[in-house]
Short mmCIF file of C-alpha atoms in Angstrom, two decimals:
data_model
loop_
_atom_site.label_atom_id
_atom_site.label_comp_id
_atom_site.label_asym_id
_atom_site.label_seq_id
_atom_site.Cartn_x
_atom_site.Cartn_y
_atom_site.Cartn_z
CA MET A 1194 73.44 89.32 -45.96
CA THR A 1195 77.01 89.44 -44.69
CA ASP A 1196 79.68 87.11 -46.04
CA THR A 1197 80.86 84.77 -43.27
CA ALA A 1198 82.96 82.45 -45.47
CA PRO A 1199 86.67 82.09 -44.67
CA PRO A 1200 88.62 84.92 -46.29
CA LYS A 1201 90.75 84.57 -49.36
CA TRP A 1202 94.42 85.34 -48.84
CA GLY A 1203 96.55 87.35 -51.25
CA ILE A 1204 100.16 88.46 -51.58
CA THR A 1205 101.21 91.80 -53.06
CA LEU A 1206 103.85 91.37 -55.78
CA PRO A 1207 106.56 92.17 -56.49
CA LEU A 1208 108.01 91.59 -53.05
CA PRO A 1209 110.23 94.53 -52.03
CA GLY A 1210 113.80 93.75 -52.99
CA LEU A 1211 112.93 91.18 -55.66
CA THR A 1212 112.34 92.11 -59.31
CA ILE A 1213 109.27 90.62 -60.97
CA ASP A 1214 111.29 88.28 -63.23
CA ARG A 1215 112.43 86.42 -60.09
CA HIS A 1216 108.93 85.64 -58.80
CA ARG A 1217 107.88 82.66 -60.88
CA PHE A 1218 108.89 80.09 -58.27
CA ILE A 1219 106.85 81.99 -55.68
CA VAL A 1220 103.73 82.30 -57.84
CA GLU A 1221 103.83 78.61 -58.76
CA ARG A 1222 103.92 77.60 -55.09
CA LEU A 1223 101.39 80.06 -53.66
CA PRO A 1224 98.33 77.79 -54.15
CA ASP A 1225 100.11 75.00 -52.26
CA LEU A 1226 100.67 77.43 -49.38
CA GLY A 1227 96.96 78.27 -49.25
CA TYR A 1228 97.11 81.63 -51.00
CA THR A 1229 94.34 82.38 -53.48
CA ASP A 1230 95.32 85.79 -54.88
CA VAL A 1231 98.15 87.90 -56.23
CA TRP A 1232 97.72 91.66 -55.99
CA SER A 1233 99.78 94.56 -57.26
CA ALA A 1234 99.60 98.33 -56.99
CA GLU A 1235 100.70 101.40 -58.90
CA GLY A 1236 102.31 104.47 -57.43
CA GLY A 1237 105.92 105.44 -57.94
CA GLY A 1238 107.51 102.07 -58.76
CA THR A 1239 106.26 98.97 -60.55
CA ASP A 1240 103.18 99.30 -62.70
CA ALA A 1241 100.11 97.38 -61.57
CA PHE A 1242 99.41 95.23 -64.61
CA THR A 1243 102.70 93.62 -65.66
CA PRO A 1244 103.07 91.56 -62.44
CA LEU A 1245 99.50 90.32 -62.89
CA ALA A 1246 100.06 89.36 -66.53
CA ALA A 1247 103.10 87.37 -65.44
CA THR A 1248 101.09 85.75 -62.64
CA ALA A 1249 98.35 84.76 -65.08
CA ALA A 1250 100.97 83.10 -67.29
CA TRP A 1251 102.57 81.29 -64.36
CA SER A 1252 99.42 80.13 -62.55
CA PRO A 1253 96.09 78.83 -63.90
CA SER A 1254 94.21 79.24 -60.62
CA LEU A 1255 95.21 82.39 -58.71
CA ARG A 1256 92.91 85.39 -58.71
CA ILE A 1257 94.67 88.59 -59.71
CA GLY A 1258 93.82 92.09 -58.54
CA THR A 1259 95.02 95.67 -58.72
CA GLY A 1260 95.01 97.36 -55.38
CA ILE A 1261 94.98 100.06 -56.70
CA VAL A 1262 95.41 101.86 -60.04
CA PRO A 1263 94.98 105.66 -59.79
CA VAL A 1264 92.06 107.00 -61.80
CA HIS A 1265 93.88 110.18 -62.85
CA THR A 1266 97.00 108.66 -64.42
CA ARG A 1267 95.34 106.40 -67.03
CA GLY A 1268 92.49 107.39 -69.30
CA PRO A 1269 89.14 105.64 -68.72
CA ALA A 1270 89.28 103.76 -72.04
CA VAL A 1271 92.90 102.72 -71.44
CA LEU A 1272 91.90 101.32 -68.05
CA ALA A 1273 89.03 99.39 -69.62
CA GLN A 1274 91.22 98.09 -72.46
CA THR A 1275 93.95 96.98 -70.09
CA ALA A 1276 91.53 95.18 -67.80
CA ALA A 1277 89.77 93.48 -70.72
CA THR A 1278 93.09 92.31 -72.16
CA LEU A 1279 94.26 90.99 -68.81
CA ALA A 1280 90.93 89.22 -68.34
CA GLN A 1281 91.66 87.21 -71.48
CA LEU A 1282 94.64 85.70 -69.63
CA ALA A 1283 92.69 85.06 -66.41
CA PRO A 1284 89.00 84.73 -67.28
CA GLY A 1285 86.78 85.13 -64.25
CA ARG A 1286 89.78 85.73 -61.98
CA LEU A 1287 90.42 89.47 -62.31
CA LEU A 1288 89.53 92.18 -59.80
CA LEU A 1289 90.18 95.69 -61.07
CA GLY A 1290 90.85 97.94 -58.11
CA ILE A 1291 90.84 101.65 -58.93
CA GLY A 1292 90.98 104.69 -56.70
CA ALA A 1293 91.94 108.31 -56.16
CA SER A 1294 95.46 107.54 -54.83
CA VAL A 1295 97.34 110.57 -53.43
CA PRO A 1296 98.65 113.80 -55.01
CA ALA A 1297 102.24 112.58 -54.64
CA HIS A 1298 101.55 109.80 -57.16
CA VAL A 1299 99.33 111.85 -59.45
CA THR A 1300 100.71 115.38 -59.50
CA ASP A 1301 104.22 115.26 -58.08
CA ILE A 1302 105.59 112.56 -60.40
CA ASN A 1303 103.11 112.65 -63.31
CA GLY A 1304 102.29 116.35 -63.56
CA ILE A 1305 98.55 115.65 -63.57
CA PRO A 1306 96.25 117.80 -61.42
CA PHE A 1307 94.67 115.93 -58.51
CA ASP A 1308 91.28 117.44 -59.24
CA GLU A 1309 87.96 116.33 -57.72
CA PRO A 1310 89.17 112.88 -56.63
CA PHE A 1311 85.77 111.61 -55.52
CA LYS A 1312 83.99 112.68 -58.72
CA ARG A 1313 86.82 111.39 -60.91
CA THR A 1314 86.78 108.02 -59.16
CA ARG A 1315 82.99 107.82 -59.48
CA ASP A 1316 83.09 108.73 -63.18
CA VAL A 1317 85.84 106.25 -64.01
CA LEU A 1318 84.01 103.54 -62.06
CA ARG A 1319 80.85 104.17 -64.06
CA PHE A 1320 82.69 104.27 -67.38
CA VAL A 1321 84.81 101.18 -66.81
CA THR A 1322 81.90 99.14 -65.42
CA ARG A 1323 79.81 99.88 -68.50
CA ALA A 1324 82.73 99.38 -70.90
CA LEU A 1325 83.59 95.96 -69.46
CA ARG A 1326 79.97 94.93 -70.08
CA GLY A 1327 80.46 95.74 -73.76
CA GLU A 1328 78.26 98.86 -73.81
CA HIS A 1329 78.76 101.73 -76.21
CA ILE A 1330 79.50 104.87 -74.16
CA ALA A 1331 79.21 108.45 -75.31
CA GLY A 1332 78.49 111.66 -73.48
CA ASP A 1333 79.55 113.93 -70.67
CA PHE A 1334 80.64 112.85 -67.23
CA ASP A 1335 81.42 115.43 -64.54
CA THR A 1336 85.18 115.12 -65.00
CA PHE A 1337 85.57 114.09 -68.66
CA SER A 1338 83.63 113.67 -71.90
CA ILE A 1339 83.61 110.65 -74.21
CA THR A 1340 82.89 111.06 -77.93
CA GLY A 1341 82.12 107.37 -78.29
CA TYR A 1342 83.74 104.12 -77.23
CA ARG A 1343 83.01 100.41 -77.16
CA LEU A 1344 85.42 97.62 -76.24
CA PRO A 1345 85.94 95.39 -79.28
CA HIS A 1346 86.43 92.33 -77.08
CA PRO A 1347 84.69 92.72 -73.70
CA PRO A 1348 85.47 90.01 -71.13
CA VAL A 1349 83.53 86.79 -71.57
CA GLU A 1350 83.41 86.36 -67.79
CA PRO A 1351 82.74 89.36 -65.52
CA VAL A 1352 85.54 91.50 -64.11
CA LYS A 1353 84.89 92.78 -60.61
CA VAL A 1354 85.57 96.51 -60.28
CA ILE A 1355 86.31 97.61 -56.72
CA LEU A 1356 87.35 100.93 -55.21
CA GLY A 1357 90.23 101.89 -53.00
CA ALA A 1358 88.21 103.40 -50.17
CA LEU A 1359 88.97 104.91 -46.80
CA ARG A 1360 85.97 106.93 -45.62
CA PRO A 1361 82.20 106.44 -45.82
CA GLY A 1362 81.52 108.21 -49.12
CA MET A 1363 84.00 106.17 -51.12
CA LEU A 1364 83.17 102.97 -49.26
CA ARG A 1365 79.48 103.35 -50.05
CA LEU A 1366 80.24 104.21 -53.67
CA GLY A 1367 82.30 101.05 -54.03
CA PHE A 1368 79.48 98.89 -52.74
CA THR A 1369 76.53 100.62 -54.38
CA GLU A 1370 77.95 101.16 -57.87
CA GLY A 1371 80.89 98.77 -57.90
CA ASP A 1372 81.71 95.30 -56.65
CA GLY A 1373 83.15 96.38 -53.31
CA ALA A 1374 86.17 98.10 -51.85
CA ILE A 1375 89.75 97.68 -50.71
CA THR A 1376 90.97 99.47 -47.59
CA ASN A 1377 94.30 99.55 -45.78
CA LEU A 1378 96.50 101.03 -43.06
CA LEU A 1379 94.04 100.55 -40.24
CA PHE A 1380 94.10 98.75 -36.91
CA PRO A 1381 92.12 95.52 -36.49
CA GLU A 1382 89.77 97.28 -34.08
CA ASP A 1383 88.96 99.80 -36.86
CA VAL A 1384 87.46 97.15 -39.15
CA PRO A 1385 83.98 97.23 -37.53
CA LYS A 1386 83.71 100.98 -38.21
CA VAL A 1387 84.50 100.35 -41.88
CA LEU A 1388 81.93 97.54 -41.97
CA ASP A 1389 79.32 99.78 -40.34
CA ALA A 1390 79.92 102.42 -43.01
CA VAL A 1391 79.44 99.80 -45.71
CA GLY A 1392 76.32 98.26 -44.19
CA PRO A 1393 74.89 94.80 -44.93
CA GLN A 1394 75.79 93.61 -48.42
CA PRO A 1395 74.60 90.79 -50.66
CA PRO A 1396 76.94 87.89 -51.48
CA GLY A 1397 79.45 88.57 -54.21
CA LYS A 1398 80.64 91.95 -52.98
CA GLU A 1399 84.27 92.25 -51.92
CA LEU A 1400 85.83 93.92 -48.91
CA VAL A 1401 89.58 93.54 -49.19
CA VAL A 1402 91.74 94.56 -46.23
CA LYS A 1403 95.40 95.19 -47.01
CA VAL A 1404 97.72 94.36 -44.09
CA PHE A 1405 101.38 95.39 -43.95
CA VAL A 1406 103.74 92.79 -42.47
CA CYS A 1407 107.46 92.59 -41.68
CA PRO A 1408 108.07 89.04 -40.38
CA THR A 1409 111.10 89.46 -38.14
CA GLU A 1410 111.69 89.35 -34.42
CA ASP A 1411 114.26 92.14 -34.80
CA THR A 1412 112.02 94.99 -33.69
CA ASP A 1413 114.65 97.64 -34.39
CA TYR A 1414 114.97 96.46 -37.98
CA ALA A 1415 111.19 96.32 -38.42
CA HIS A 1416 110.84 99.89 -37.14
CA ARG A 1417 113.66 101.16 -39.37
CA ALA A 1418 112.04 99.48 -42.36
CA SER A 1419 108.50 100.69 -41.73
CA ARG A 1420 108.69 104.03 -39.91
CA PRO A 1421 109.72 106.21 -42.93
CA PHE A 1422 106.92 104.79 -45.07
CA LEU A 1423 104.32 105.19 -42.34
CA ALA A 1424 105.32 108.79 -41.63
CA TRP A 1425 105.09 109.57 -45.33
CA ILE A 1426 101.74 107.90 -46.04
CA LEU A 1427 99.99 108.95 -42.83
CA ASN A 1428 100.78 112.55 -43.67
CA ARG A 1429 99.09 112.32 -47.08
CA GLU A 1430 95.76 114.16 -46.80
CA PRO A 1431 93.50 111.14 -47.60
CA TYR A 1432 95.13 109.04 -44.88
CA ARG A 1433 95.27 111.89 -42.44
CA LYS A 1434 91.52 112.38 -42.80
CA PHE A 1435 90.97 108.63 -42.68
CA HIS A 1436 92.62 108.33 -39.28
CA GLU A 1437 90.83 111.39 -38.00
CA TRP A 1438 87.56 109.71 -38.98
CA LEU A 1439 88.69 106.52 -37.24
CA GLY A 1440 89.37 108.53 -34.09
CA HIS A 1441 93.19 108.52 -34.13
CA GLY A 1442 93.76 112.22 -34.70
CA GLU A 1443 95.16 112.83 -31.22
CA LEU A 1444 97.42 109.79 -31.44
CA LEU A 1445 99.00 111.16 -34.63
CA ALA A 1446 98.85 114.87 -33.79
CA ASP A 1447 102.56 115.34 -32.96
CA ALA A 1448 103.69 113.51 -36.09
CA HIS A 1449 101.33 115.58 -38.22
CA LYS A 1450 102.51 118.87 -36.72
CA LEU A 1451 106.19 118.10 -37.25
CA TRP A 1452 105.55 117.06 -40.85
CA THR A 1453 103.60 120.26 -41.50
CA ASP A 1454 106.46 122.23 -39.94
CA GLY A 1455 108.88 120.74 -42.47
CA ASP A 1456 110.51 118.15 -40.18
CA PRO A 1457 109.95 114.71 -41.76
CA GLU A 1458 112.59 113.04 -39.59
CA GLY A 1459 111.01 114.47 -36.48
CA SER A 1460 107.63 113.27 -37.72
CA GLN A 1461 108.99 109.76 -38.10
CA ALA A 1462 110.39 109.80 -34.58
CA ALA A 1463 107.10 111.16 -33.20
CA LEU A 1464 105.05 108.25 -34.49
CA PRO A 1465 104.13 106.24 -31.38
CA ASP A 1466 105.43 102.68 -31.33
CA GLU A 1467 101.85 101.48 -30.99
CA VAL A 1468 101.12 103.04 -34.39
CA VAL A 1469 104.19 101.53 -36.04
CA ASP A 1470 103.57 98.10 -34.53
CA GLY A 1471 99.85 98.26 -35.18
CA LEU A 1472 99.92 99.35 -38.81
CA PHE A 1473 103.01 97.42 -39.93
CA ILE A 1474 102.94 94.09 -38.10
CA SER A 1475 106.23 92.47 -37.07
CA GLY A 1476 107.34 89.46 -35.07
CA SER A 1477 107.86 85.80 -35.89
CA PRO A 1478 105.78 84.55 -38.83
CA GLU A 1479 103.52 82.77 -36.36
CA GLU A 1480 103.05 85.92 -34.28
CA CYS A 1481 102.35 87.92 -37.41
CA ARG A 1482 99.80 85.39 -38.62
CA GLU A 1483 97.93 85.53 -35.32
CA ARG A 1484 97.70 89.30 -35.60
CA ILE A 1485 96.73 89.17 -39.28
CA MET A 1486 93.78 86.97 -38.36
CA ARG A 1487 92.39 89.76 -36.16
CA TYR A 1488 91.47 91.59 -39.35
CA HIS A 1489 89.07 88.90 -40.41
CA ARG A 1490 85.55 89.82 -39.43
CA PRO A 1491 82.27 88.73 -41.05
CA GLY A 1492 82.09 90.82 -44.20
CA VAL A 1493 85.85 90.84 -44.90
CA THR A 1494 86.25 88.67 -47.99
CA THR A 1495 89.98 88.94 -48.64
CA ILE A 1496 93.11 89.63 -46.64
CA GLN A 1497 95.84 91.07 -48.84
CA LEU A 1498 99.35 91.00 -47.41
CA TYR A 1499 102.09 93.46 -48.23
CA VAL A 1500 105.13 91.55 -47.02
CA SER A 1501 108.43 93.33 -46.39
CA LEU A 1502 110.95 90.57 -45.82
CA PRO A 1503 114.17 91.02 -43.80
CA PRO A 1504 117.42 90.40 -45.72
CA GLU A 1505 118.13 87.01 -44.14
CA VAL A 1506 114.99 85.56 -45.71
CA PHE A 1507 116.43 86.09 -49.20
CA VAL A 1508 119.36 83.71 -48.60
CA SER A 1509 117.48 80.87 -50.31
CA ARG A 1510 114.25 80.11 -52.09
CA ALA A 1511 113.43 77.54 -49.42
CA ARG A 1512 113.77 80.12 -46.64
CA LEU A 1513 111.57 82.60 -48.47
CA LEU A 1514 108.82 80.06 -49.21
CA ASP A 1515 108.95 78.76 -45.65
CA THR A 1516 108.36 82.28 -44.31
CA LEU A 1517 105.38 82.82 -46.63
CA ALA A 1518 104.02 79.42 -45.65
CA ARG A 1519 104.23 80.20 -41.93
CA LEU A 1520 102.51 83.55 -42.50
CA GLY A 1521 99.72 82.21 -44.63
CA PRO A 1522 96.40 80.39 -44.31
CA ALA A 1523 97.76 76.87 -44.69
CA ALA A 1524 99.78 77.33 -41.49
CA GLY A 1525 96.54 77.38 -39.53
#
């Protein structure tokens, strides 16, 4: 069966430019604006769990999800403990998204080897899934060994464990051994290829699509805000291979060559506008919302927005909430 229900809508917090302590008024209003989820991620800035703990304290209804936590930078038991503790604050509302991440977040800033990312992700998925069920775990995995561990307080209600996944192997792993997958940085027309790789799934599995949005009609500003990030991320090996698999290798070839040649600024400039506009949506909130909706296909259960707001939106709380309202599901 394929899920045809309307998608859930999430916001990634913290919003760029706003520290987490200034988000309570946003979190408290999100359900009124039609949003169902708050997501966070972990790379080189804010950790993934503190924003979700704050969200759980500020809202009794929002689902909370990590999208994603790298599997190399936290030990398997620490991941299980953290998820179980967070689940006590939001019983039945936690999605633990884990994944390989990229060497820049694992090795470059943490000094941890980015070894065997697929096997490590698979092993952590298996460990955490069993631990959250309250099982005692001991023995050898391919990438680590466990002397013996059992969570003292496993979640009363299940925690969904999903994988950050780009290509078929990781996508299938997320759906066969986990509760689904989260994918990102793709064009709307790429979603069917991802769904084909996943195949028909029973109800209850999650396919989360993360969409990057800059709601402004100032195209020059939107490009200045998004182009450096896109050049950086699209030149990370996992995303480079992802877009080659999707069939965009030729479209990105010049940008890849310049990056490899040590010219990051040239690589930014070489990104075609259709890539920048397609992977980091901009325009009026209404225009952005119409384009966000193109990502919803049968089988996509959640649309997760990463919203980069222009400076003028921060002039007042009312302006900020109005922009999120016009972007979100309630506007339709």
